[in-house]
Tab-separated table of C-alpha atoms in Angstrom:
chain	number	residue	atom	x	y	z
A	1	UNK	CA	-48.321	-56.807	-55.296
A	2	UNK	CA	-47.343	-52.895	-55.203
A	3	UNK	CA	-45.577	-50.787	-52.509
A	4	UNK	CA	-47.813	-49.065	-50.755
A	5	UNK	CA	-47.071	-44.962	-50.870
A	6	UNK	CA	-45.456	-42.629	-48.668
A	7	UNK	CA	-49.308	-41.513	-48.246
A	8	UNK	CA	-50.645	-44.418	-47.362
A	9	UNK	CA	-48.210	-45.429	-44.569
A	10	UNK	CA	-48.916	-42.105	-43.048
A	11	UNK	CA	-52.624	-42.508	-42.950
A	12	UNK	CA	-51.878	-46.651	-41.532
A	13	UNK	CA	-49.688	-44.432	-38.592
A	14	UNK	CA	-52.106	-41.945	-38.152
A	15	UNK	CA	-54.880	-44.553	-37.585
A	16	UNK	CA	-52.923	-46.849	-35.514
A	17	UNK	CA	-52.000	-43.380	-33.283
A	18	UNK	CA	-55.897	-42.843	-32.902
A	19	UNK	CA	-56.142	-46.397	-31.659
A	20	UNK	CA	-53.867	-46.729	-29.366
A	21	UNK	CA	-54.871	-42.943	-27.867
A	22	UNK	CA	-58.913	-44.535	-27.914
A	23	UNK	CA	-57.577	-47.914	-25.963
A	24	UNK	CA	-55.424	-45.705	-23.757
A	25	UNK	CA	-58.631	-43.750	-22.759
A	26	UNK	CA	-60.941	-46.618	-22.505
A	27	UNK	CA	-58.388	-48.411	-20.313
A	28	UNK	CA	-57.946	-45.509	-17.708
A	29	UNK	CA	-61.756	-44.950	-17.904
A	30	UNK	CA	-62.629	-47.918	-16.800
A	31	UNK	CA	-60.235	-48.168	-14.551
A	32	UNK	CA	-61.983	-44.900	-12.956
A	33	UNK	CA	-65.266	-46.585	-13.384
A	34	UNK	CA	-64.276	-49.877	-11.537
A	35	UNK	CA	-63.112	-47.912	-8.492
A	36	UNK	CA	-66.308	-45.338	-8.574
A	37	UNK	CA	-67.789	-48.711	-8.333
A	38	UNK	CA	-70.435	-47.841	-10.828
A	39	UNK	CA	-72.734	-50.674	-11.615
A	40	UNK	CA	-76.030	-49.520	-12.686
A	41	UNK	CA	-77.528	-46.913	-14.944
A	42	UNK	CA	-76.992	-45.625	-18.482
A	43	UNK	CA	-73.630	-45.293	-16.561
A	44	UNK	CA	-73.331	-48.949	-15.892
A	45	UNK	CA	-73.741	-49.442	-19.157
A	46	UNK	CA	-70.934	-47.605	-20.608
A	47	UNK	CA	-68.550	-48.658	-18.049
A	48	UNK	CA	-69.661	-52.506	-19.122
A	49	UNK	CA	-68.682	-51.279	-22.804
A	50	UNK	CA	-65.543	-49.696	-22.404
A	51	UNK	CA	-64.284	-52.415	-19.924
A	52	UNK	CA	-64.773	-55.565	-22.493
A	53	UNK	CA	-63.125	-53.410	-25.313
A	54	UNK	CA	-60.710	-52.541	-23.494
A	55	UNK	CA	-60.095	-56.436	-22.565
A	56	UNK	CA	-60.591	-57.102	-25.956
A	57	UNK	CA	-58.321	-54.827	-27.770
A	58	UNK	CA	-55.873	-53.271	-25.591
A	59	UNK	CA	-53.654	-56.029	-24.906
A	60	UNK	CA	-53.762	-57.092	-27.917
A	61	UNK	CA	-53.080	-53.974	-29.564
A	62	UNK	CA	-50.335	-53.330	-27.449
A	63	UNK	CA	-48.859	-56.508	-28.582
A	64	UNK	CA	-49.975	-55.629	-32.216
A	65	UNK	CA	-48.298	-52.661	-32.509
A	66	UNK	CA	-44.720	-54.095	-32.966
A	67	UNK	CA	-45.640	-55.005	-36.406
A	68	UNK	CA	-43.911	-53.212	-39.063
A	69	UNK	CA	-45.711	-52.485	-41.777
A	70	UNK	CA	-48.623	-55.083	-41.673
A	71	UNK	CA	-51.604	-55.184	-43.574
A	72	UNK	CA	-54.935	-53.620	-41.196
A	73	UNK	CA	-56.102	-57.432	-41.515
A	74	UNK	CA	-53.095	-58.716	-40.045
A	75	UNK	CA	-52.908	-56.422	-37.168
A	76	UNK	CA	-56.858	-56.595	-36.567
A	77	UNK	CA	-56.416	-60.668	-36.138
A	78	UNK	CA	-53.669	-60.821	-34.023
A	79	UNK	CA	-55.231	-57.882	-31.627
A	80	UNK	CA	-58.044	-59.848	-31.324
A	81	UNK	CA	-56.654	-63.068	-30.785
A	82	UNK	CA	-54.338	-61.726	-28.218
A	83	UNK	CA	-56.709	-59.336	-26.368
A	84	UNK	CA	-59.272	-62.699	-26.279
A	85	UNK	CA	-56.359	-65.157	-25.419
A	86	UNK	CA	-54.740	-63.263	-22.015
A	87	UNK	CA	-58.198	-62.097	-20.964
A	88	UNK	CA	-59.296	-66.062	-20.739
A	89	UNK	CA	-56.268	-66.909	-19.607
A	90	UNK	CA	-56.287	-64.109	-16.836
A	91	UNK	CA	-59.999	-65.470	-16.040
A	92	UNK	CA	-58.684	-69.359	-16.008
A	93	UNK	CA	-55.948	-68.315	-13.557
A	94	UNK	CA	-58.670	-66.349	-11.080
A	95	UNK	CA	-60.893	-69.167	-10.934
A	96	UNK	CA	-58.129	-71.949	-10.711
A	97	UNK	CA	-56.563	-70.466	-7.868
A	98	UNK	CA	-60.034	-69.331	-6.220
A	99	UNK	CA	-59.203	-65.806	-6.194
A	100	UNK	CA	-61.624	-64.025	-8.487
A	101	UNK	CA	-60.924	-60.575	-8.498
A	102	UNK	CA	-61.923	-59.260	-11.703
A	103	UNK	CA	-61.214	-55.771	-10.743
A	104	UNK	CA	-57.614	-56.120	-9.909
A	105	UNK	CA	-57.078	-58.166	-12.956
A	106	UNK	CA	-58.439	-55.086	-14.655
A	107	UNK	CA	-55.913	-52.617	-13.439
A	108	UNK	CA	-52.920	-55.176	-13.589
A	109	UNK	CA	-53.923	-55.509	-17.553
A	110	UNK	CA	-54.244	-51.932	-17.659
A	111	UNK	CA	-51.038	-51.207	-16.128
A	112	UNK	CA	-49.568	-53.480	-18.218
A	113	UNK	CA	-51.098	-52.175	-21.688
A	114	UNK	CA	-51.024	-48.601	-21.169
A	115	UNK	CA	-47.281	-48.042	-21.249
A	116	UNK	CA	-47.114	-50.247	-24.727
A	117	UNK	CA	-50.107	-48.715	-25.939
A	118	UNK	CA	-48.253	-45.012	-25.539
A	119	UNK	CA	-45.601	-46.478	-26.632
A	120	UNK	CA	-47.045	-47.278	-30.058
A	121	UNK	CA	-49.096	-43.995	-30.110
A	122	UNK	CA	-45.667	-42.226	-30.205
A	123	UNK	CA	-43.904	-44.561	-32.435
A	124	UNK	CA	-46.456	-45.709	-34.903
A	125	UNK	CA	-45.026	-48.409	-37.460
């Protein structure tokens, strides 16, 4: 096993910067998107997109970026497996307690996300 070089940790930060800006963006923009209420269209479309990504990723990223020095695999799993776990869990929760409200679960995730997310853009490990 080698030590990865002074170059290649600065491309790993630079990458996980650019991911954590992308999530950031897709989080607020469909954020925007949910309260336009856009539902149909090309338009519709994208909003669809950048919503389950955002689901997908962002929480899981923002949980993924305390990793130090991880391999891409490594970080890849565990921001999928988080982002998947708390969005079922979030959906479990809504339709246990007969309050579906997908849209408010959006922007509490969101809120929630974003700050790490910056967080991690700044201070890339």
């Amino acid at each position: 096993m080698s030590v990865p070089s002074s170059a290649e940790l600065t491309r790993a930060r630079l990458a996980r910067r650019f991911v954590a800006i992308l999530l950031v963006v897709a989080g607020i923009t469909a954020c925007v998107l949910s309260v336009l209420k856009i539902t149909g269209g090309v338009i519709g479309d994208v909003r669809f997109v950048v919503t389950t990504v955002f689901l997908v990723l962002g929480p899981g990223w923002a949980a993924a970026g305390f990793l130090r020095r991880a391999p891409a695999a490594h970080v890849w799993l565990l921001t999928v497996g988080v982002g998947v776990a708390t969005t079922l869990l979030v959906a479990q929760f809504m339709v246990s307690t007969e309050h579906w409200r997908p849209a408010v679960a959006l922007y509490v995730m969101t809120a929630l996300s974003v700050p790490l997310l910056l967080r991690h853009a700044v201070v890339a490990q």
